[in-house]
Coordinates of C-alpha atoms and ligand atoms in Angstrom, one line a residue:
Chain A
X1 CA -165.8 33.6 -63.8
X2 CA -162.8 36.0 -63.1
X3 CA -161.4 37.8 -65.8
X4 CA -158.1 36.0 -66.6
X5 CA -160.5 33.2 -67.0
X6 CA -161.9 35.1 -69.8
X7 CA -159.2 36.4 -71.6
X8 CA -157.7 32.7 -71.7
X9 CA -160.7 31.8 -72.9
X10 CA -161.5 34.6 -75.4
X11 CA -157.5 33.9 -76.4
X12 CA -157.9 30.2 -77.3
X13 CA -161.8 30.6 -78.5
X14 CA -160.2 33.2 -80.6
X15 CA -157.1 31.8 -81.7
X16 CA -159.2 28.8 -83.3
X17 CA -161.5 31.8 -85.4
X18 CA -158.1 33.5 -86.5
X19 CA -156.7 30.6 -88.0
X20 CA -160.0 29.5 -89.7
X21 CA -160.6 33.3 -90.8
X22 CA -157.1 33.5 -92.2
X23 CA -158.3 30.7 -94.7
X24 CA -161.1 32.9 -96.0
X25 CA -159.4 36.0 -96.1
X26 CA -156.2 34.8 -98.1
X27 CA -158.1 33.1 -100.8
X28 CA -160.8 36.1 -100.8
X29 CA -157.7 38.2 -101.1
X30 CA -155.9 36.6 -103.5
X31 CA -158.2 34.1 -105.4
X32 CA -161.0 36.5 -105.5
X33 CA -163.6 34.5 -104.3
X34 CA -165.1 33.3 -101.4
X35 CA -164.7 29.3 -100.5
X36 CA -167.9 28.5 -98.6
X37 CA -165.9 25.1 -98.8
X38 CA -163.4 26.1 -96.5
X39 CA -165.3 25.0 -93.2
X40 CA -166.0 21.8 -94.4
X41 CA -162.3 21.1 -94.4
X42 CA -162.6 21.4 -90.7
X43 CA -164.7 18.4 -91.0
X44 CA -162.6 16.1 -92.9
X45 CA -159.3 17.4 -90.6
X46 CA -161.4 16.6 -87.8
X47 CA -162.7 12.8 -89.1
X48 CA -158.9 12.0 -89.8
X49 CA -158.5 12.4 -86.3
X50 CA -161.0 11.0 -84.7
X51 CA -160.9 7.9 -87.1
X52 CA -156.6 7.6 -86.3
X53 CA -156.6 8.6 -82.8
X54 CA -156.7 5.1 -81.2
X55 CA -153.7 4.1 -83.7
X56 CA -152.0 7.0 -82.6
X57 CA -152.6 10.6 -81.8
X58 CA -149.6 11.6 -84.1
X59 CA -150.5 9.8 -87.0
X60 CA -153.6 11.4 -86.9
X61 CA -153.2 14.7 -86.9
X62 CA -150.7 14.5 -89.3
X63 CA -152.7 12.7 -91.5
X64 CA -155.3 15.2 -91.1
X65 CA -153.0 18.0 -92.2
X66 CA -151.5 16.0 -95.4
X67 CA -155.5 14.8 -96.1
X68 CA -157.1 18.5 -95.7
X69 CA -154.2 20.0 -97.8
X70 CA -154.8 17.2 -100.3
X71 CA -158.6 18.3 -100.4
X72 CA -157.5 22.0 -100.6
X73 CA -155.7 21.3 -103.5
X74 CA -158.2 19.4 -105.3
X75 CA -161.1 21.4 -105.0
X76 CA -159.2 24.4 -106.0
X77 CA -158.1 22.7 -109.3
X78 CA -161.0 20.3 -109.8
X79 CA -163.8 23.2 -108.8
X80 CA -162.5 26.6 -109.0
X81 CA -159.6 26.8 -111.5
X82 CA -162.1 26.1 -114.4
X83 CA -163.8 28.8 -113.5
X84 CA -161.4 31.5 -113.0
X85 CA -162.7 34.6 -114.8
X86 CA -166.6 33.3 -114.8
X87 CA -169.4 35.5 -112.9
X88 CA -168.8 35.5 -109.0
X89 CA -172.1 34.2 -108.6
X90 CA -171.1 31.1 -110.3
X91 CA -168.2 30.7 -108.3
X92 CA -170.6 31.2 -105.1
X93 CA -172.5 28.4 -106.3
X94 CA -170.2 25.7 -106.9
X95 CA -168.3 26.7 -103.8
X96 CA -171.4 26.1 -101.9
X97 CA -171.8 22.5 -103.9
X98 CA -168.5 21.9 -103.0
X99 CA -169.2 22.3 -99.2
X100 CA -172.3 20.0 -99.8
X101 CA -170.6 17.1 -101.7
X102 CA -168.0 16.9 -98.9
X103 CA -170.8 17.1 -96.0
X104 CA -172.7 14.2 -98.0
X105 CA -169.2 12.0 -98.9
X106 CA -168.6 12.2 -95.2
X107 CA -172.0 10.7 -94.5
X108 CA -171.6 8.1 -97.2
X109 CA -168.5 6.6 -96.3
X110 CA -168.3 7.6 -92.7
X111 CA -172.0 7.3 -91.4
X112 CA -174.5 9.6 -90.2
X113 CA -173.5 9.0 -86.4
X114 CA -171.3 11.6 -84.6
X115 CA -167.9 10.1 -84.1
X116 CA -166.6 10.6 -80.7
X117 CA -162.9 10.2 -78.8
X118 CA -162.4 11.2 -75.4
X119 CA -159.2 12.9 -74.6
X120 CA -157.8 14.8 -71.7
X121 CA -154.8 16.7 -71.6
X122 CA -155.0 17.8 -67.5
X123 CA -155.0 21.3 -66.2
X124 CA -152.1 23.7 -65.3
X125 CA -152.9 25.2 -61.9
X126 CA -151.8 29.3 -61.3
X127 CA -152.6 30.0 -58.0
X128 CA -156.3 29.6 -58.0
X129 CA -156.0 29.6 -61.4
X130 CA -156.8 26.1 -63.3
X131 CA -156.0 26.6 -67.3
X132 CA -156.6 23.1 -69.7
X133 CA -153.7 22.4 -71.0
X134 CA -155.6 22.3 -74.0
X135 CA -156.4 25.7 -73.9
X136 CA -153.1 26.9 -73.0
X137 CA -151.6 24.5 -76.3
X138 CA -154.3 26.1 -78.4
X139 CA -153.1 29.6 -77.8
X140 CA -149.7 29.2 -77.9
X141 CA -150.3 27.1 -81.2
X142 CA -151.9 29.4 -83.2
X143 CA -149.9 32.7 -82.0
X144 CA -147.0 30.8 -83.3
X145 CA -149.1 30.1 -86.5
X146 CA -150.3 33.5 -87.0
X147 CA -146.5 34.8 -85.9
X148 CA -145.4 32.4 -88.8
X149 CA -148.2 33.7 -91.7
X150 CA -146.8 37.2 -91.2
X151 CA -143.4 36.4 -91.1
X152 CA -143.8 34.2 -94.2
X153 CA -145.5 37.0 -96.3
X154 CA -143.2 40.2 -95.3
X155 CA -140.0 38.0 -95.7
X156 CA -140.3 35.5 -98.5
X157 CA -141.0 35.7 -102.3
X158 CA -143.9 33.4 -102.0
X159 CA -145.3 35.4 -99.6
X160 CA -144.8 38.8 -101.4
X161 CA -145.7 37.7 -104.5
X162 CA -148.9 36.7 -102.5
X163 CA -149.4 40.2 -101.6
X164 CA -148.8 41.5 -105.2
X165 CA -151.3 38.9 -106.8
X166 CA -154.2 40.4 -104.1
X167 CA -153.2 43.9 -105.2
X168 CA -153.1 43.3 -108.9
X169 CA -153.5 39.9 -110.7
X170 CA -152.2 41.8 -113.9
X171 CA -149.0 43.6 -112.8
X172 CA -148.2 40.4 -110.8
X173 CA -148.0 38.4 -113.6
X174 CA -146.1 41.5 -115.5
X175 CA -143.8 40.5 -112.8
X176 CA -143.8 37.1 -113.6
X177 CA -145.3 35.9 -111.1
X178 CA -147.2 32.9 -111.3
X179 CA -150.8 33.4 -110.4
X180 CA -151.8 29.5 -110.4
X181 CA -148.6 28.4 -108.6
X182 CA -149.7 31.3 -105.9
X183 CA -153.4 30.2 -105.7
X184 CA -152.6 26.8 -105.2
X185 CA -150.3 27.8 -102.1
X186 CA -153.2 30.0 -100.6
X187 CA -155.3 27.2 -100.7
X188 CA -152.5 24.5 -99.0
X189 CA -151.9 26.9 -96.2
X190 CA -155.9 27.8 -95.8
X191 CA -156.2 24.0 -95.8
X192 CA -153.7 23.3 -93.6
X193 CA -154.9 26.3 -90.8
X194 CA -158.3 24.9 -91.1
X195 CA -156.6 21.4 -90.0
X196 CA -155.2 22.4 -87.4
X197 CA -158.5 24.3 -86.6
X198 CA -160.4 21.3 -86.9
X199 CA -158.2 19.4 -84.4
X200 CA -158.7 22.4 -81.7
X201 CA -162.2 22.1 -81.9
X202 CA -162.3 18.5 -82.2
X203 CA -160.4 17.8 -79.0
X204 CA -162.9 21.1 -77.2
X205 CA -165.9 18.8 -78.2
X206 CA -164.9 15.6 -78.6
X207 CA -167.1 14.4 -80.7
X208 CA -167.2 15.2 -84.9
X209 CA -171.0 14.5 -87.4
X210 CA -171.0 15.7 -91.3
X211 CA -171.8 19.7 -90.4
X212 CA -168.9 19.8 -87.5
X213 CA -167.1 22.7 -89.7
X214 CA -170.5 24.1 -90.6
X215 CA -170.8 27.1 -87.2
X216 CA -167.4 27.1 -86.8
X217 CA -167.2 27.6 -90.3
X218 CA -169.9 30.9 -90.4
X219 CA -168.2 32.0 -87.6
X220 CA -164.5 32.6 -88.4
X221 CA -166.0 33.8 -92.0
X222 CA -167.9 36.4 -90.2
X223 CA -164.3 37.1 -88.3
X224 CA -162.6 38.0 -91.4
X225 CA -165.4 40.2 -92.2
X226 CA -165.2 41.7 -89.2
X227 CA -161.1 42.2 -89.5
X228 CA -161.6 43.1 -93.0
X229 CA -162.3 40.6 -95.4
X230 CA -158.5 40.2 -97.7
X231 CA -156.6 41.4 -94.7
X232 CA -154.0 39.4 -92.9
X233 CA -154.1 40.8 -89.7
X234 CA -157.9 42.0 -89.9
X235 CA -158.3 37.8 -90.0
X236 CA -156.1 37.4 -87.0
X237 CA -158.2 40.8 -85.3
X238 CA -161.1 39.5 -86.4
X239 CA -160.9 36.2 -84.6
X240 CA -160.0 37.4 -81.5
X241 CA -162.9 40.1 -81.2
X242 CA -165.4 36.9 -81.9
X243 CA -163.1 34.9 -79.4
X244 CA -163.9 37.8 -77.0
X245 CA -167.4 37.7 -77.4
X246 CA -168.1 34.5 -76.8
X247 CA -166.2 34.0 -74.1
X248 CA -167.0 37.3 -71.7
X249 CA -171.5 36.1 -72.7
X250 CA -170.2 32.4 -71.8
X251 CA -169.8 34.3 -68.3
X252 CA -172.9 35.7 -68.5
X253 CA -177.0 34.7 -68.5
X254 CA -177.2 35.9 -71.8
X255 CA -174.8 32.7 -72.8
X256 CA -177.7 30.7 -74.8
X257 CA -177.7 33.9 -77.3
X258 CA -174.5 34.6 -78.0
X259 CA -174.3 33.2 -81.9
X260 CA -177.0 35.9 -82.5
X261 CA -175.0 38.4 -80.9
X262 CA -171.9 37.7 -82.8
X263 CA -173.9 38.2 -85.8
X264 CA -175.7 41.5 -84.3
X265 CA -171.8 42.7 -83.8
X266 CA -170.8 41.7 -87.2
X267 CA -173.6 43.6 -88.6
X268 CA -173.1 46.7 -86.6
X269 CA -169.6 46.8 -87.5
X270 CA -170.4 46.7 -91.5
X271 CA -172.9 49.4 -90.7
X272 CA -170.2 51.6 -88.9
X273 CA -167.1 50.6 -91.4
X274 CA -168.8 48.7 -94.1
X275 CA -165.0 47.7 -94.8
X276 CA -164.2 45.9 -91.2
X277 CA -161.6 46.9 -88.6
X278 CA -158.7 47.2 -90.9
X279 CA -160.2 46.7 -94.2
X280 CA -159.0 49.5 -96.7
X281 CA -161.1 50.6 -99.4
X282 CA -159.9 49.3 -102.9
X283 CA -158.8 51.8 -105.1
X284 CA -161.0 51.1 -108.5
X285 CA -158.4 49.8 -111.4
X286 CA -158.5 51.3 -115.1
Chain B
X1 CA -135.3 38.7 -137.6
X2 CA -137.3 41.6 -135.3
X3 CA -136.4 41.0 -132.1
X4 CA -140.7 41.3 -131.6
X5 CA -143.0 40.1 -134.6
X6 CA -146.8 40.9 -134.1
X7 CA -148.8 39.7 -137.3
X8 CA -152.1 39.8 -137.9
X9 CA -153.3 40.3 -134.5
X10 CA -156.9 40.4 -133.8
X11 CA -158.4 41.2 -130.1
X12 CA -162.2 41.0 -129.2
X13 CA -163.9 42.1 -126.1
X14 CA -167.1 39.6 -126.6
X15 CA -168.4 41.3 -129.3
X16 CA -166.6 44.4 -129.4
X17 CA -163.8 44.4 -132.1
X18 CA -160.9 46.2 -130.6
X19 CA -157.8 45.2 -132.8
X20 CA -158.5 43.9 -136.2
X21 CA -156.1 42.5 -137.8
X22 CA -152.7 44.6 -137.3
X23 CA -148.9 43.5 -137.6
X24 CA -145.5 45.4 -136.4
X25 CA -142.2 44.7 -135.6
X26 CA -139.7 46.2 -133.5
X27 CA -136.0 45.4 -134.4
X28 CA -133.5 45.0 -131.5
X29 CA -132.2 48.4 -130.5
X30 CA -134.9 50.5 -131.8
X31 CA -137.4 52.9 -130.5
X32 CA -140.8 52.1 -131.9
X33 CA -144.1 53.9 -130.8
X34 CA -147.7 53.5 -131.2
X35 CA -150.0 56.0 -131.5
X36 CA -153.5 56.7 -131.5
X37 CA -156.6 58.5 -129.9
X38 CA -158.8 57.6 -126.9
X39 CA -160.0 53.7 -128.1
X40 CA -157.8 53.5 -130.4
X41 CA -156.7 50.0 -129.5
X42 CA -153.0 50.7 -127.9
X43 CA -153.5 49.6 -124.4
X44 CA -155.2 46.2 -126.0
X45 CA -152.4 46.0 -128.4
X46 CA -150.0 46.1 -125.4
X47 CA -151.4 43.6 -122.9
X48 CA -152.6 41.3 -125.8
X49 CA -148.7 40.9 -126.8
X50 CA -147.5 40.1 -123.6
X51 CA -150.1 38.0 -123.2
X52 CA -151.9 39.3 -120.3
X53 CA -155.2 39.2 -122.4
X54 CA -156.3 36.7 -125.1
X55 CA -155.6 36.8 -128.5
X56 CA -158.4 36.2 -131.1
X57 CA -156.0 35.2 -133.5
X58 CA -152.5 36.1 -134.9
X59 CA -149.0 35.2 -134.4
X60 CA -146.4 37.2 -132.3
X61 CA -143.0 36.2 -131.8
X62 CA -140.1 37.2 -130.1
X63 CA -136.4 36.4 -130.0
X64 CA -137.0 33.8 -132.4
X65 CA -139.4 31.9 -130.5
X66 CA -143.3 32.1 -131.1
X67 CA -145.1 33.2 -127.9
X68 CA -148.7 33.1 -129.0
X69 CA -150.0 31.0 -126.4
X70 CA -147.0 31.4 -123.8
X71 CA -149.1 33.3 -120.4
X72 CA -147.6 36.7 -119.1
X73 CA -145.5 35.2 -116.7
X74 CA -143.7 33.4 -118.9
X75 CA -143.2 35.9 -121.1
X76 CA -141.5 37.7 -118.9
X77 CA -139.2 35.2 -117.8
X78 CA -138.6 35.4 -121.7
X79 CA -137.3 39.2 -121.3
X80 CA -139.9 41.1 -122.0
X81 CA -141.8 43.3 -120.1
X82 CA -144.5 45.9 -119.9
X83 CA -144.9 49.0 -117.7
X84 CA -148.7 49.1 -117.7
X85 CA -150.8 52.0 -118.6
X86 CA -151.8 53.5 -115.0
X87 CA -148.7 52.3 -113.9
X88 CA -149.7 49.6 -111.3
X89 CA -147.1 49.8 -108.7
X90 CA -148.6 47.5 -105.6
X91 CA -149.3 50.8 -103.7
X92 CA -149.3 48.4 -100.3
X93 CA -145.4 47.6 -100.7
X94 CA -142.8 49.9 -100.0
X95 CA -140.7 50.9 -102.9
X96 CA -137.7 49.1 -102.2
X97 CA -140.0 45.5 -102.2
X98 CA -141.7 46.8 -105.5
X99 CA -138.0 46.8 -107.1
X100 CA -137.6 43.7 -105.5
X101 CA -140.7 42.3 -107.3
X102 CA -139.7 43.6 -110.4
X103 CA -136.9 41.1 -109.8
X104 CA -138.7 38.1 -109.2
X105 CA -137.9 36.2 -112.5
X106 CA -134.5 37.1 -112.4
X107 CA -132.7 34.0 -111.0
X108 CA -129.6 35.8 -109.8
X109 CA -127.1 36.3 -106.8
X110 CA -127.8 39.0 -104.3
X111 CA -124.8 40.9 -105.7
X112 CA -126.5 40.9 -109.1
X113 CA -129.4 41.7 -107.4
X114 CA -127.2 44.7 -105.4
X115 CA -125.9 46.0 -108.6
X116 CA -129.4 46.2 -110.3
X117 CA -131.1 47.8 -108.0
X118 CA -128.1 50.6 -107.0
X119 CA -128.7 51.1 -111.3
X120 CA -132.4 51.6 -110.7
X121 CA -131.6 54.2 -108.1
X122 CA -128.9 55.6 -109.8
X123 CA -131.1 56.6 -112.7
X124 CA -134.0 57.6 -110.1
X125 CA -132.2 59.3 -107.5
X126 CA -135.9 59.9 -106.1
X127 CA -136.4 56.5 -105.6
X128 CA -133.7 56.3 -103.3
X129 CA -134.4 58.7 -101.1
X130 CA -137.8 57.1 -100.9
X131 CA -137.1 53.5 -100.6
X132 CA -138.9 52.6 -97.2
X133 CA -142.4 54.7 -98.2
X134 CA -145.0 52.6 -99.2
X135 CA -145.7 53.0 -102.6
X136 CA -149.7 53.9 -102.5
X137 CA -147.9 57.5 -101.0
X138 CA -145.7 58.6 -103.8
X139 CA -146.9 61.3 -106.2
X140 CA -148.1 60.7 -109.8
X141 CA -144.8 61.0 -111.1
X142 CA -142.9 59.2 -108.1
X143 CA -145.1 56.3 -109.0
X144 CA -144.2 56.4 -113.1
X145 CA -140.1 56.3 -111.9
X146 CA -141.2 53.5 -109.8
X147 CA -143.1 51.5 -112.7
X148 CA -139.9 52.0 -114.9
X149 CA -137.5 51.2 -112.3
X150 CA -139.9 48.4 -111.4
X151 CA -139.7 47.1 -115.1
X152 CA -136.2 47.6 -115.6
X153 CA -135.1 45.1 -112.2
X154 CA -136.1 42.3 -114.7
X155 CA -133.4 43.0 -116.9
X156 CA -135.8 43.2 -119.7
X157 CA -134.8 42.8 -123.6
X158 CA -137.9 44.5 -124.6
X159 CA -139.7 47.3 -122.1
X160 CA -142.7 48.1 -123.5
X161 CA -144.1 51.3 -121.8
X162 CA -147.8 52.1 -121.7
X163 CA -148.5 56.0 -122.0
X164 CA -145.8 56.6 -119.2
X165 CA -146.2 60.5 -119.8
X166 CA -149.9 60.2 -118.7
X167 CA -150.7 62.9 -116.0
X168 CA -147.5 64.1 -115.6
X169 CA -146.9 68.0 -115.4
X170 CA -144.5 69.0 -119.2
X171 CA -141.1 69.4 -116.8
X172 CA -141.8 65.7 -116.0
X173 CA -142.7 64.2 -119.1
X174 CA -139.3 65.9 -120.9
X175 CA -137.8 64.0 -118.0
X176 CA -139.2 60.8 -118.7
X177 CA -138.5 61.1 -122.4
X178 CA -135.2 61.5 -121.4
X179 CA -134.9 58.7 -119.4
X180 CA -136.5 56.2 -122.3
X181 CA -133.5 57.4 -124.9
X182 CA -131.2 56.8 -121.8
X183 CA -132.7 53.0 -121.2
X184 CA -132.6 52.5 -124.9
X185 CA -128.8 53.8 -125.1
X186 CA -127.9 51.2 -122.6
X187 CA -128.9 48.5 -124.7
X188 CA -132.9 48.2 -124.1
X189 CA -134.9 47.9 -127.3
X190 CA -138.5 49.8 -126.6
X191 CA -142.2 49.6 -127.4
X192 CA -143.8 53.2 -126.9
X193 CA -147.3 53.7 -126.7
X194 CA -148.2 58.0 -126.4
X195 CA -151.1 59.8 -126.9
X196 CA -148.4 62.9 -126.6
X197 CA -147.2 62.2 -130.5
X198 CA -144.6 65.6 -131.0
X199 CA -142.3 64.1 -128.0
X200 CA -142.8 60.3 -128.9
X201 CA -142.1 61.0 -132.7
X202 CA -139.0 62.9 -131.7
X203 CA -137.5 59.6 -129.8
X204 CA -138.9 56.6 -132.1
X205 CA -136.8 55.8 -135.0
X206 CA -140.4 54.0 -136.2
X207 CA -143.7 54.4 -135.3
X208 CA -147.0 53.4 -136.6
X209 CA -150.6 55.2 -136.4
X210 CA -153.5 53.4 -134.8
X211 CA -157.1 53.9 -135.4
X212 CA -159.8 52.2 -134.8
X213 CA -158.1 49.1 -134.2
X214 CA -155.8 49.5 -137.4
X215 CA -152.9 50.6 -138.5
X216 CA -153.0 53.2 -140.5
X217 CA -150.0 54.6 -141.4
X218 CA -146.3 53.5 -140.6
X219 CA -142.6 55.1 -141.5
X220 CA -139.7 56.7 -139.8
X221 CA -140.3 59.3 -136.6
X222 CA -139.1 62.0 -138.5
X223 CA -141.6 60.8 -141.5
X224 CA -144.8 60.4 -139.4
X225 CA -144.0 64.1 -137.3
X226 CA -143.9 65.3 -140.9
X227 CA -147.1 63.8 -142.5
X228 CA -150.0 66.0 -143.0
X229 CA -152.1 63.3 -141.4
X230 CA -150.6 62.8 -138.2
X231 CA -150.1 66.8 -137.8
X232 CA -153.8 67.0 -138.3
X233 CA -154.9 64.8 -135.8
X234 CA -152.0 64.1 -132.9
X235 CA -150.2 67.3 -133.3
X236 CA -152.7 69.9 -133.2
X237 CA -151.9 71.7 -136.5
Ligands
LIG1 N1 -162.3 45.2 -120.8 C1 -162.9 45.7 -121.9 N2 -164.1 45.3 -122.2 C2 -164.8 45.8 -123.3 N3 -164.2 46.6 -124.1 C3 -163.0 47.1 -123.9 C4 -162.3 46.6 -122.7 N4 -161.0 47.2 -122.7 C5 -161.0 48.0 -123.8 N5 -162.2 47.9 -124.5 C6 -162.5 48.7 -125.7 O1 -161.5 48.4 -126.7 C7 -161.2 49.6 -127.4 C8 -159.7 49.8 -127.3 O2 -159.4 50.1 -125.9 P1 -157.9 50.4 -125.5 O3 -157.9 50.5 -124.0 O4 -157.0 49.4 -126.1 O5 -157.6 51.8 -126.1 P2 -156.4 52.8 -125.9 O6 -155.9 53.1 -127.3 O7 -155.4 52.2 -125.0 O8 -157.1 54.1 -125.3 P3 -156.5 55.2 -124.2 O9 -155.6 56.1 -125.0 O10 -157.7 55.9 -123.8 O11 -155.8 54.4 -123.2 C9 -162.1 50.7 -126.8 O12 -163.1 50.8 -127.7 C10 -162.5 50.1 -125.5 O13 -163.8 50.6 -125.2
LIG2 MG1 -154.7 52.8 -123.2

């Protein structure tokens, strides 16, 4: 493999992490917890999908949007809001029963069977180049996505006040902020990257089963870590050095190993900067 | 009616009694400090009012309308507002978007907005010249002009202020004395809470005495710098 090969690769691999990261790191950030529920939604975007797609392709991924925001919001409410304030470990816990209730609901209702569809987009030919024009729609896609997130929290009040809440749940609401009205945002844009995450890898595989967010899941959680869990762009960062990875050992014998080695990096970097790549330190509140 | 009306207020951390029982009211106009040692209760006297922490029990009221239950953000939509002990700026914006977060439940025009925020740096000429820096850089004292100027962009009826002098070197705390009788001129009522009693008696047209989670004693500024109990114990003599 040449090495434009895998940077478009890494890119697109990556871009799918980033946007799946981003989820984990916003709601670490500013819910102050971490929602081992968020790969699941992957799943459910992905089953909306695959279940619509002969109907119509549109209809599908729309519906998977509207569905995994729907989710997003429910669990949040339903799940975590009655818990605000409790022990973290609690939170862990029901965030993990979360993940497993919507794994098993899937298998109830859908079936145990992986689901499959069978979909191809062509290729775009550079020279000797030849790029799926999947690939090339999932990078541009979530650049656009991640170009968006940043915009959204520099420039508008929902996305400051965003930034405030992370920083300090009490002075936020000195401001007047709402902190409910701001968690429930995080959680319907989380939701909605992971949709749109969940179609990516959908269409990459082609085929969907109860744990399809599981790995990717893991994966773009140990991203964020990696970036620095709470950070924006650490998310984004994150991502692509995973991306990276797995696509230069794809090129490689060693390609049969590489989850381990994403892991081996992500725990070399907490030994080096136990904060991740752009992860600050948290100065301790009175 | 007191613009603010806190009676019977009673706080618990689990277990730990912090405020038992206390009640104070600050008419509109006034200058009204709390004061009291380490523990005393002030800081949970503050945030409990506001409502950024639960009340146990008790009544508090303001404008006229009972606020008990209302959450902090509400409460501030209400006009009333608190510059936290510690001060709290979000050290990750710059100090131009901390103003502008001070403004967020203020529904107005961008001119309104314009002419508030030109006051702000009118009466902190240091903010000005800083607006771009991101707040986690300012000094100590930088910060404590920002948490004011912060507080004042929501146009607040009531600014309650939370040990602003803390850590700040004499030539700033005169400063920032100052600048409270200034606020308070132009029409804001304030809630002081000082460990530094000699300069927050010398403001306060009231102030009450905290201890333990009590008051203990209540009158005039000039009457409590006078007392033989607050000279013993807040003013060194
Ligand atoms: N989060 C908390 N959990 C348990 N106890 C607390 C908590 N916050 C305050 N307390 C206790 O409540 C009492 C009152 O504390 P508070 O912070 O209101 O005092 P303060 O008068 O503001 O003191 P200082 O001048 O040091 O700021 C203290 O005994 C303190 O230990
Ligand atoms: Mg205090």
């Amino acid at each position: 493999m040449d090495l434009l090969t895998i940077i478009i690769n890494g890119l697109s691999i990556g871009g799918i992490y980033a946007m799946i990261a981003l989820g984990y790191t916003m709601v670490y950030g500013i819910a102050k917890m971490l929602n081992f529920a968020h790969g699941d939604i992957i799943m459910v975007g992905a089953y909306t999908v695959v279940l619509l797609f002969t109907t119509s392709p549109t209809v599908g991924i729309i519906s998977a949007l509207v569905l995994c925001v729907l989710v997003g919001i429910i669990v949040e409410k339903a799940a975590y809001r009655p818990l605000r304030g409790a022990s973290p470990l609690a939170v862990l816990i029901t965030a993990i029963g979360v993940s497993k209730l919507l794994q098993s609901a899937a298998q109830i209702f859908i079936g145990s069977e992986p689901k499959g569809l069978t979909l191809n987009l062509g290729e775009i030919r550079l020279g000797s180049l030849h790029i799926s024009v999947l690939t090339l729609l999932t990078i541009l896609i979530s650049v656009a996505v991640m170009a968006g997130l940043t915009l959204f929290v520099k420039y508008t009040k929902m996305g400051r006040a965003m930034v405030a809440v992370s920083e300090d749940r009490g002075a936020a609401q000195l401001m007047g902020i709402n902190v409910n009205s701001v968690i429930t945002v995080t959680f319907i844009i989380g939701s909605a990257l992971a949709a749109l995450a969940g179609v990516f890898l959908l269409f990459k595989s082609q085929s969907v089963d109860s744990t399809f967010g599981a790995m990717p899941g893991i994966k773009a959680f140990a991203a964020a870590v990696i970036g620095g869990i709470g950070s924006i762009p650490g998310a984004m960062v994150g991502g692509v050095v995973l991306g990276f990875i797995e696509a230069i050992f794809a090129a490689t014998p060693l390609r049969d190993y590489v989850d381990a080695i994403e892991f081996a990096i992500l725990i070399i970097v907490l030994l080096v900067k136990p904060t991740g790549i752009l992860g600050k330190k948290r100065r301790e509140k009175v | 009616m007191a613009l603010l009306e806190v009676q019977n207020l009673e706080v618990s951390y689990g277990v730990i009694r912090a405020i038992k029982g206390i009640s104070f009211e600050v008419n509109e106009g006034e200058i009204v400090t709390l004061i009291g040692a380490n523990g005393a209760g002030k800081t949970t006297t503050m945030q409990s009012t506001v409502g950024l922490i639960p009340k146990k029990s008790g009544k508090v009221t303001f404008n006229g309308q009972d606020i008990t239950k209302i959450p902090c953000h509400k409460v501030v939509h209400l006009g009333m507002t608190q510059v936290p002990e510690g001060r709290r700026v979000f050290q990750e914006l710059t100090v131009y978007e901390n103003l502008l977060m001070g403004a967020y439940s203020v529904k107005n025009k961008k001119a309104d907005f314009k002419a508030d925020i030109e006051r702000v740096y009118e009466r902190f000429p240091r903010l000005a010249e800083r607006k771009n820096q991101v707040a986690g850089t300012l000094s100590g004292g930088e910060q404590q002009m920002l948490a004011m100027g912060r507080a004042l962009m929501s146009r607040p009826k009531l600014l309650m202020l939370d040990e602003p002098s803390m850590g700040l070197s004499p030539l700033l705390v005169d400063q920032v004395f100052d600048i409270i009788k200034e606020i308070n001129k132009d029409g804001t009522t304030i809630l002081l809470v000082e460990q530094n009693a000699g300069k927050s008696l010398a403001i306060s047209d009231r102030a009450y005495v905290l201890e333990n989670g009590k008051i203990v004693l209540s009158g005039t500024g000039k009457e409590l710098s006078e007392s033989e109990m607050v000279k013993k114990a807040y003013l060194g003599g």
